[in-house]
Tab-separated table of C-alpha atoms and ligand atoms in Angstrom:
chain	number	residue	atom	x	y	z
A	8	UNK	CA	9.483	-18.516	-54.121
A	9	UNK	CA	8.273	-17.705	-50.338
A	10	UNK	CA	7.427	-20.052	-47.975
A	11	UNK	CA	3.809	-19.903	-46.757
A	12	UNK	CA	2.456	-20.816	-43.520
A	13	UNK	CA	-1.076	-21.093	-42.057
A	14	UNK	CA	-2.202	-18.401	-39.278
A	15	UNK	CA	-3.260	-20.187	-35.745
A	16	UNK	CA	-6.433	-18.021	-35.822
A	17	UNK	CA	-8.099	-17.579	-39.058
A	18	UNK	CA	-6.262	-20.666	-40.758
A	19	UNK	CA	-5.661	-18.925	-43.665
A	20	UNK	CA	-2.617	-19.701	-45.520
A	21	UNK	CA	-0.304	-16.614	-46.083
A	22	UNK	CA	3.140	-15.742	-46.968
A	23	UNK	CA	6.234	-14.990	-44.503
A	24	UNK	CA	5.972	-11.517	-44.968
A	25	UNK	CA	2.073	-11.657	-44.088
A	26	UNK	CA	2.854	-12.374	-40.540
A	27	UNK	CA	4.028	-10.525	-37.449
A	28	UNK	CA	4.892	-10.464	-34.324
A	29	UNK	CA	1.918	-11.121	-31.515
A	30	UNK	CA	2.537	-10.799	-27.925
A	31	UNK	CA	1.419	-13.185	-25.668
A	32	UNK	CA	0.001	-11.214	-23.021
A	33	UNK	CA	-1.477	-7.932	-24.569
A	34	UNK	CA	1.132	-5.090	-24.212
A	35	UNK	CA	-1.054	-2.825	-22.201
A	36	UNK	CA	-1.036	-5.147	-19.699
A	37	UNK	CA	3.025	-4.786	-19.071
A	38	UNK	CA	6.268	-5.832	-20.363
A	39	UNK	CA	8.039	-8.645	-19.754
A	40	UNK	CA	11.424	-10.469	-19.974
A	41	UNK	CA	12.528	-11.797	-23.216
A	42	UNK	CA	9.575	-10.356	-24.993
A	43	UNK	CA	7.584	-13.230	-24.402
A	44	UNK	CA	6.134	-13.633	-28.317
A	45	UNK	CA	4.959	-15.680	-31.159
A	46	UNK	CA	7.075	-14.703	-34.111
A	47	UNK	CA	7.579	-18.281	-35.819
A	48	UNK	CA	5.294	-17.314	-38.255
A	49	UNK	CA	2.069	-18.216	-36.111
A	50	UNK	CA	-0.477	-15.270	-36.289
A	51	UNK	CA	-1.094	-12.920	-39.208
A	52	UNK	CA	-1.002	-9.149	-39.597
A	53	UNK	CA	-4.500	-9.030	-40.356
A	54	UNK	CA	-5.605	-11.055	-37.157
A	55	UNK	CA	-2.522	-9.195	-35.210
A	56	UNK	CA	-4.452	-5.991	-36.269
A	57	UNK	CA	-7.971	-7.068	-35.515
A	58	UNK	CA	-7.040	-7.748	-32.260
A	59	UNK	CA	-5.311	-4.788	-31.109
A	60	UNK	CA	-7.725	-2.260	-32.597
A	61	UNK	CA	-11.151	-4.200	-31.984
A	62	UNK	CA	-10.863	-6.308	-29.158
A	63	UNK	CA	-8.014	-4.862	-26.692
A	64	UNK	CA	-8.393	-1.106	-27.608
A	65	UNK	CA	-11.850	-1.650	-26.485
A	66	UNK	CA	-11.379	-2.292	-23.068
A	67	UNK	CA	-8.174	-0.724	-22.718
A	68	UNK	CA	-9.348	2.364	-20.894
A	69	UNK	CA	-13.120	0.537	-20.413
A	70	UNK	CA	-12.555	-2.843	-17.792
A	71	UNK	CA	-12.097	-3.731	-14.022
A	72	UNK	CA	-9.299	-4.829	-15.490
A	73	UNK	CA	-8.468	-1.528	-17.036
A	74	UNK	CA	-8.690	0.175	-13.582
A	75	UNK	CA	-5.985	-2.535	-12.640
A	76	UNK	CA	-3.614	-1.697	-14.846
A	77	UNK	CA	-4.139	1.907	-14.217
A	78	UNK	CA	-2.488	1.383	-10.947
A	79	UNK	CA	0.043	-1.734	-11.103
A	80	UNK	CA	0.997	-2.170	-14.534
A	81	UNK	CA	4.861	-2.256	-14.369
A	82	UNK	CA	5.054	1.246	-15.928
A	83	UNK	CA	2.384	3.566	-15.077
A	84	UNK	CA	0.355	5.064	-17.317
A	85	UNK	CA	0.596	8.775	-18.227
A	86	UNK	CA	-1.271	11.292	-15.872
A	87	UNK	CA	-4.734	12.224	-16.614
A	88	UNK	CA	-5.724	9.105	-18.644
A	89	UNK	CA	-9.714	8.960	-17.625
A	90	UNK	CA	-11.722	5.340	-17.390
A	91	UNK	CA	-14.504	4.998	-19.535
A	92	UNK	CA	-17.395	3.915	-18.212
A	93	UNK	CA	-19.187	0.962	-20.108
A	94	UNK	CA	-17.771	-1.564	-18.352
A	95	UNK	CA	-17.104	-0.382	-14.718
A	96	UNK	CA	-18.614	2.157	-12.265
A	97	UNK	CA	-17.295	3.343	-9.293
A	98	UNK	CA	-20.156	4.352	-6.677
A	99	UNK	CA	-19.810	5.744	-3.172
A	100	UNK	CA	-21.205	3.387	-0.343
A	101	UNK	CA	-20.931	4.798	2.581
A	102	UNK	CA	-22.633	8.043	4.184
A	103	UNK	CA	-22.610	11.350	1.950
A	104	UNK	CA	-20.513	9.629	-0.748
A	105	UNK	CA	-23.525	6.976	-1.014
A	106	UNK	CA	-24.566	7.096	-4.309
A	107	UNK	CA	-22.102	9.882	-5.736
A	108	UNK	CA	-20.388	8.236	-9.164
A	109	UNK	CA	-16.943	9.122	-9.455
A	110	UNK	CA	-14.591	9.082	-12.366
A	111	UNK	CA	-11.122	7.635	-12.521
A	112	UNK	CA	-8.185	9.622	-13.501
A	113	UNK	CA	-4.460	8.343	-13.562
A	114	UNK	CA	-2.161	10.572	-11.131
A	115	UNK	CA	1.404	9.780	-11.197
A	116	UNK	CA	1.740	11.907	-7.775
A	117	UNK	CA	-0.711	9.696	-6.023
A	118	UNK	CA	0.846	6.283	-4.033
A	119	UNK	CA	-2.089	4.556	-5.827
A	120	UNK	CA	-1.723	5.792	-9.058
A	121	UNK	CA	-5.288	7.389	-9.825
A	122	UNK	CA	-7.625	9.735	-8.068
A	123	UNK	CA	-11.417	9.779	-7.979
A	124	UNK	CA	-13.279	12.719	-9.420
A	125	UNK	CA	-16.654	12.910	-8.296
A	126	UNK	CA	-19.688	13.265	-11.245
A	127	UNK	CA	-21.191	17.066	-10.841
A	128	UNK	CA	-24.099	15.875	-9.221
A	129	UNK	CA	-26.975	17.391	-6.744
A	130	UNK	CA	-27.817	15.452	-3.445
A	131	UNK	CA	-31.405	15.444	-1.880
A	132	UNK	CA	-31.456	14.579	1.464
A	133	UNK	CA	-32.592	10.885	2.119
A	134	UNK	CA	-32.391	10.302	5.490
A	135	UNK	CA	-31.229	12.600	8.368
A	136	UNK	CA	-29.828	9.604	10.679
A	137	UNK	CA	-27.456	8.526	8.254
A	138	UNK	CA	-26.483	11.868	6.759
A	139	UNK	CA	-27.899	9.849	3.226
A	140	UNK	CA	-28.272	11.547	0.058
A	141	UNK	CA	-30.345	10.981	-2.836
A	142	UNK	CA	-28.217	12.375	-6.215
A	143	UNK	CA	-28.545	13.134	-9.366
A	144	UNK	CA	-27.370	14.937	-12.623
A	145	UNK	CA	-28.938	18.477	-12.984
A	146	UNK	CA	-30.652	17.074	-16.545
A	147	UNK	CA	-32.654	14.169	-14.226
A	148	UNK	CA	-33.278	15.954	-10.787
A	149	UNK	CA	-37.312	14.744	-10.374
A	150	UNK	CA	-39.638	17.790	-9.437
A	151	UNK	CA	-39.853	17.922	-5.629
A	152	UNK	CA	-42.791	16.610	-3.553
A	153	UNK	CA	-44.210	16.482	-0.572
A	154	UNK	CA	-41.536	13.747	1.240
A	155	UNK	CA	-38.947	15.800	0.234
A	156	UNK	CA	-39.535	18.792	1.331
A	157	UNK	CA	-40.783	17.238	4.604
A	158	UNK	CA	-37.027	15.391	4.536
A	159	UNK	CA	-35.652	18.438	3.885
A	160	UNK	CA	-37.544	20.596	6.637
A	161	UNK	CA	-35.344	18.172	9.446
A	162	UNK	CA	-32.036	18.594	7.506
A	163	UNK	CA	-29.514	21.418	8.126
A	164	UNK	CA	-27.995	20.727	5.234
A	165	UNK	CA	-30.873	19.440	3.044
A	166	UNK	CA	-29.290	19.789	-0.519
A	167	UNK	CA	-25.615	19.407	-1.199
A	168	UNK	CA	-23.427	19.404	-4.766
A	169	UNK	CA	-20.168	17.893	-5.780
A	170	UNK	CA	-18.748	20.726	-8.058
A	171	UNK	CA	-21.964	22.610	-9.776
A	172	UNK	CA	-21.824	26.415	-9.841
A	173	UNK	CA	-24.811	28.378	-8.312
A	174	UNK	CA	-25.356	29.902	-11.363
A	175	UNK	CA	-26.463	26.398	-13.231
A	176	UNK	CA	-27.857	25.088	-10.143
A	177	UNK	CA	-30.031	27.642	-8.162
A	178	UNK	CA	-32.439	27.867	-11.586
A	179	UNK	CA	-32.957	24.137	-11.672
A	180	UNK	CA	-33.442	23.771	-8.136
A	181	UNK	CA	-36.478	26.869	-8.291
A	182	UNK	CA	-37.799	25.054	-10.970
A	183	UNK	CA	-38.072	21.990	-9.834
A	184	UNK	CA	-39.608	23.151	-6.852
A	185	UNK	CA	-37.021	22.752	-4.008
A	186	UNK	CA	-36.065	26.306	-3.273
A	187	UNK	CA	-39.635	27.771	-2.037
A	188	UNK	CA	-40.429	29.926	0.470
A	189	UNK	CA	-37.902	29.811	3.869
A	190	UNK	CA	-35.859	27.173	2.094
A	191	UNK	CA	-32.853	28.351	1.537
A	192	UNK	CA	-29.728	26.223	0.480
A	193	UNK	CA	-26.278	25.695	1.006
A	194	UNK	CA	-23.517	26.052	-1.595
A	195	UNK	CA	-21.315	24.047	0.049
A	196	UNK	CA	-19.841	20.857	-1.929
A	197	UNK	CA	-19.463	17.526	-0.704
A	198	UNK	CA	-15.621	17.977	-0.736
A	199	UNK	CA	-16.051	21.404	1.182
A	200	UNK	CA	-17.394	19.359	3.838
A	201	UNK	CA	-14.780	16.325	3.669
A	202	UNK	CA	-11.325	17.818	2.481
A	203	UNK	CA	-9.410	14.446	2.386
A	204	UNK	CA	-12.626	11.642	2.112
A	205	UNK	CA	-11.872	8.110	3.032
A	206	UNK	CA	-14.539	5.604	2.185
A	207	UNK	CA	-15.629	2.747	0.497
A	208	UNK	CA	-16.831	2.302	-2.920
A	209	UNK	CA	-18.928	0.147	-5.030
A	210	UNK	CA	-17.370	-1.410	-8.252
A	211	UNK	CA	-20.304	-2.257	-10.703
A	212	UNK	CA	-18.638	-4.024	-13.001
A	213	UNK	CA	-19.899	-6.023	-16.791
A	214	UNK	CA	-18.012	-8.802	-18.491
A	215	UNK	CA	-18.867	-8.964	-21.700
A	216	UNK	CA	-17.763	-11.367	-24.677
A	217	UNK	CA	-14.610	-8.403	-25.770
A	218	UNK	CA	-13.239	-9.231	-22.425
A	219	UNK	CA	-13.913	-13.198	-22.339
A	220	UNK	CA	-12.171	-12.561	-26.388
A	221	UNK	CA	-9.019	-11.344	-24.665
A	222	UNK	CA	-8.448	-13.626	-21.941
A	223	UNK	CA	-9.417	-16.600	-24.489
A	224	UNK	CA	-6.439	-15.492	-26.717
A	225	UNK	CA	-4.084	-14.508	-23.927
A	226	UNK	CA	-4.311	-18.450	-23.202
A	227	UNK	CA	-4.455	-19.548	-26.282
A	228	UNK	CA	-1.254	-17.721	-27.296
A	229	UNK	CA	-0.127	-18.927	-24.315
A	230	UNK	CA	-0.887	-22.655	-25.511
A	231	UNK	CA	1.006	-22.041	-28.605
A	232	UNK	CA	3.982	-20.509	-27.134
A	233	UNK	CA	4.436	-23.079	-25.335
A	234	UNK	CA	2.442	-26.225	-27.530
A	235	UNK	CA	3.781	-25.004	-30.139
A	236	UNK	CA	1.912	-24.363	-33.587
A	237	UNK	CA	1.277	-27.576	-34.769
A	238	UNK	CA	-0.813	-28.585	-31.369
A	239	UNK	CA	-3.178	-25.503	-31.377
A	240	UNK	CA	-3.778	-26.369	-35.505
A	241	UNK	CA	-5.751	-29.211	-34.482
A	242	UNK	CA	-9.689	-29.173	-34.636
A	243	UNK	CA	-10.915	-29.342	-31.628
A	244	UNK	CA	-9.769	-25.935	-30.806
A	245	UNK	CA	-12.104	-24.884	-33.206
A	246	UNK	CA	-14.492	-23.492	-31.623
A	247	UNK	CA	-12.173	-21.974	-29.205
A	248	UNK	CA	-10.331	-20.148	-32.183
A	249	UNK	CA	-13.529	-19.050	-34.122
A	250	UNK	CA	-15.264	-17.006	-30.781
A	251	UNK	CA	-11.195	-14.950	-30.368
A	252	UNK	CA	-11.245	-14.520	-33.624
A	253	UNK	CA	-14.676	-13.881	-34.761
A	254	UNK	CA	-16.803	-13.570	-31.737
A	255	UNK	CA	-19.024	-16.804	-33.047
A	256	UNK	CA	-19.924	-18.415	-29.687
A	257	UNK	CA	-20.259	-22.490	-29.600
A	258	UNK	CA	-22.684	-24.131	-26.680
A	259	UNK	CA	-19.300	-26.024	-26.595
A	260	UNK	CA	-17.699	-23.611	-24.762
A	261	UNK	CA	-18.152	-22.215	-21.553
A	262	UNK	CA	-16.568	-19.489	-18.920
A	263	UNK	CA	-16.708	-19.127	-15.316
A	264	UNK	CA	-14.856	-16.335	-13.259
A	265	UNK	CA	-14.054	-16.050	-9.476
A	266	UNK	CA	-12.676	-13.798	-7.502
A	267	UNK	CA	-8.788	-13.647	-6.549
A	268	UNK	CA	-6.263	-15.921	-7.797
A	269	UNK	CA	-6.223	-19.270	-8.705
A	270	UNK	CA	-5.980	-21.646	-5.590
A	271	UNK	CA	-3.008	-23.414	-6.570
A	272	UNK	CA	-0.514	-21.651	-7.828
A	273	UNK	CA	1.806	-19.747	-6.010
A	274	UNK	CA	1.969	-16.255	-6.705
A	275	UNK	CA	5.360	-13.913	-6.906
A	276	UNK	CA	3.423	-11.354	-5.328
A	277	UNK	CA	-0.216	-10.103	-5.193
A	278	UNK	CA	-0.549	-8.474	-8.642
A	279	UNK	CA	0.905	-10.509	-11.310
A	280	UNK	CA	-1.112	-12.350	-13.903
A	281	UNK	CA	-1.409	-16.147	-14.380
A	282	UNK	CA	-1.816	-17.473	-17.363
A	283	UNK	CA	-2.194	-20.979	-17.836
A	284	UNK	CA	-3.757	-24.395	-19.406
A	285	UNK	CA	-4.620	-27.316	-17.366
A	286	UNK	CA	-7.380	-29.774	-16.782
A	287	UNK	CA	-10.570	-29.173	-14.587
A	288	UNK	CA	-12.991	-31.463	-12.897
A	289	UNK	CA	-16.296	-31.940	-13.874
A	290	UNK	CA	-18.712	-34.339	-13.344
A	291	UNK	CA	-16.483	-36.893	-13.225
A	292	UNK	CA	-14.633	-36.030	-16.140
A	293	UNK	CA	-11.405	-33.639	-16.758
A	294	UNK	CA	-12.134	-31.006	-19.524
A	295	UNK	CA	-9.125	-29.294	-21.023
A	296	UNK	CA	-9.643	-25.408	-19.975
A	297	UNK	CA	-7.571	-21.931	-20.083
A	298	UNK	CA	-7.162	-19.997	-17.084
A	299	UNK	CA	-6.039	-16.869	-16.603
A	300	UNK	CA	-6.222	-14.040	-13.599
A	301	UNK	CA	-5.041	-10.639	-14.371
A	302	UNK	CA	-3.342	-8.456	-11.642
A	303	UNK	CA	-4.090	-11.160	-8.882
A	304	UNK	CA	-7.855	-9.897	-8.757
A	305	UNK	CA	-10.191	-11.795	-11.127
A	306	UNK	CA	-9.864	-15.204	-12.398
A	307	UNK	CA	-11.371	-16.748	-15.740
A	308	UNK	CA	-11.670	-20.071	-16.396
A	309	UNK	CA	-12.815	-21.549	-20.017
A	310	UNK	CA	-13.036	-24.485	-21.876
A	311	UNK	CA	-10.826	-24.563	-25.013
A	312	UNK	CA	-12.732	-27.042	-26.557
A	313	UNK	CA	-13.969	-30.556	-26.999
A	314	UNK	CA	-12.408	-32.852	-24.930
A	315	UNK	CA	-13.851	-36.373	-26.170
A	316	UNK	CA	-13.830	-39.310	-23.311
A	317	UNK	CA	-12.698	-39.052	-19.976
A	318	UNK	CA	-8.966	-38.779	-19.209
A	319	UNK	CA	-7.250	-40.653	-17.315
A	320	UNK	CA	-5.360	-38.497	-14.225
A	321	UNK	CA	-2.278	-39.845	-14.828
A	322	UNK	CA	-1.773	-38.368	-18.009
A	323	UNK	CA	-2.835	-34.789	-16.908
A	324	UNK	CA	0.552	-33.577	-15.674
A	325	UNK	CA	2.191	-33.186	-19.376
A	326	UNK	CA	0.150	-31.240	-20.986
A	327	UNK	CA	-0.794	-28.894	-17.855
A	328	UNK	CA	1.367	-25.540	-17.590
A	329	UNK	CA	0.793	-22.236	-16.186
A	330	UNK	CA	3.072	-18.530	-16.173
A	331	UNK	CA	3.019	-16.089	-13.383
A	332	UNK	CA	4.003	-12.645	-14.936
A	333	UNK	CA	5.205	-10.674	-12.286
A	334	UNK	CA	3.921	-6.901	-12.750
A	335	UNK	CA	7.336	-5.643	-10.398
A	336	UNK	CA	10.018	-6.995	-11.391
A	337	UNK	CA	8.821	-8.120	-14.779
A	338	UNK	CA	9.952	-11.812	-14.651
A	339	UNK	CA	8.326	-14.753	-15.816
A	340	UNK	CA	7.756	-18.268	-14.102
A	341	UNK	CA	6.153	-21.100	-15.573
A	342	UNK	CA	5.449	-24.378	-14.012
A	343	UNK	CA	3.213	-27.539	-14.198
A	344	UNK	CA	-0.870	-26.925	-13.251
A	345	UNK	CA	-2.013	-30.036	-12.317
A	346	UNK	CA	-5.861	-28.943	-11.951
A	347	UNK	CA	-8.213	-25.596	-10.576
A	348	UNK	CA	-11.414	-25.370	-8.751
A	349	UNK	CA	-13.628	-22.608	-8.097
A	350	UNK	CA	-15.467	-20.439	-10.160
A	351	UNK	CA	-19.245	-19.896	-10.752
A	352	UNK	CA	-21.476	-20.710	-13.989
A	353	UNK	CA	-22.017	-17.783	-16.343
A	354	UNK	CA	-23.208	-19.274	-19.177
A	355	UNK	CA	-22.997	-16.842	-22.520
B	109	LIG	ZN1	-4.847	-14.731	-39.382
């Protein structure tokens, strides 16, 4: 006869051999000391699989948080791993670059891990002051008019590429209408003119309910690692459990993010994660709430559910804790979180 045991996330009742072994922090985001897992029997293979194929596969290569990890995760990541691009862009913002999209490639020869590949692209001049391009992919240059070509007329170099062949572009560009008359171009690239470019990008970046799924289970796993099993079982974490596990959202819950670390821990160094549990004030009350900031860079901060009356302060400190996973040296420390502030409404 085998023993059975309920799963922390779909509450189904299973055998032994029906569970596994579930990290607490996703593997892809490093390795740590003593494995750091829930193996009592806590999550199931069938929520253990869920997870890692529809919720952390997703945004593996495809997060802010992915470009992270692309360049200080503990071991780096093979060479030529490309970031999707659902969840982040990366933009040039300053001078020629303005505007140019680039795409993010993992380099182990590079100190910062990745390079930037530039989208094939054609510029239009913009303005002539600020050396300003307008670009755009061959398929959605506009036909030229009048501004342009007057634009154009002050520019010595009025139309510029990064990395089309004359042979693709020169046809588009007579159609279009650019290439008439005296106007000749140049084939010179963007990185013909700048061999080793130094400037400053834009990160447009989306959060969307995959991402608040993994930093929701991170902590909860977290809660039951150290709560232990029989704490996380109980029903207010309901709703909590039913949006990781099944994306069903609750006007219970909420998120908020900010930028950089939480306030009051102290970090090992400036790219290791926090993970944590502790009580936040609002509106005169203390709601029970995960937090967690990956690579030192972006914080989250949820409610894990219903919190009934107001609790008292005093009482806050045991049931508060928070880890630091160190992303060099791949330690752990855990402490007491007494409480957090910061972060801005984002309501789902
Ligand atoms: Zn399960």
């Amino acid at each position: 006869m085998m023993t059975e045991y309920k799963c922390i996330y779909c509450l189904q009742t299973k055998e032994e051999t029906e569970f596994n072994r579930e990290h607490v922090v996703p593997q892809m985001m490093g390795k740590y000391q003593n494995g750091f897992v829930l193996n009592d029997f806590q999550v199931c293979k069938e929520c253990n699989d869920y997870f890692s194929k529809q919720i952390e596969g997703k945004i593996a290569l495809d997060s802010f948080e992915a470009f992270l990890r692309m360049q200080y995760r503990d071991t780096p990541m093979s060479d030529g791993r490309k970031l999707n691009k659902n969840r982040i862009r990366l933009i040039g913002d300053e001078g020629i670059f303005k505007g140019i999209p680039f795409t993010v490639i993992t380099d182990i020869s590079s100190p910062y891990r990745v390079r930037f590949e530039s989208e094939p692209m054609v510029g239009i001049i913009n303005s002539v002051e600020k050396c300003e391009y307008d670009y755009y992919s061959l398929e959605e240059l506009p036909y030229a008019d009048e501004e342009a070509i007057e634009r154009m007329k002050k520019s010595t170099q009025p139309i510029i590429n990064t990395g089309i062949g004359r042979e693709r572009l020169e046809p588009v560009l007579i159609d279009k209408g650019y290439l008439i008359g005296e106007y000749a171009y140049s084939e010179k690239s963007v990185l013909d003119l700048y061999e080793e470019p130094e400037f400053t990008t834009a990160i447009k970046m989306s959060i969307d309910p995959i991402m608040r799924r993994v930093c929701a289970k991170t902590v909860f796993n977290y809660l039951c690692y150290s709560k232990g099993k029989e704490f996380v079982l109980n029903s207010r974490f309901n709703e909590i459990r039913k949006y990781i596990r099944y994306g069903e959202w609750s006007d219970d819950l909420w998120f908020r993010y900010s930028k950089g670390p939480v306030s009051t821990v102290n970090m090992p160094n400036n790219t290791a994660h926090v993970v944590g549990y502790m009580w936040y004030p609002e509106n005169g009350q203390w709601i029970f709430c995960g937090c967690l900031t990956w690579f030192g860079e972006l914080t989250y901060i949820f409610s894990l559910g219903k919190t009934g009356n107001k609790v008292q302060k005093l009482n806050v400190l045991d049931s508060t804790k928070m880890a630091c996973f160190n992303n060099v040296n791949r330690t752990i420390i855990e402490d007491d979180a007494v409480h957090i502030y910061g972060g801005r409404p984002n309501s789902e």
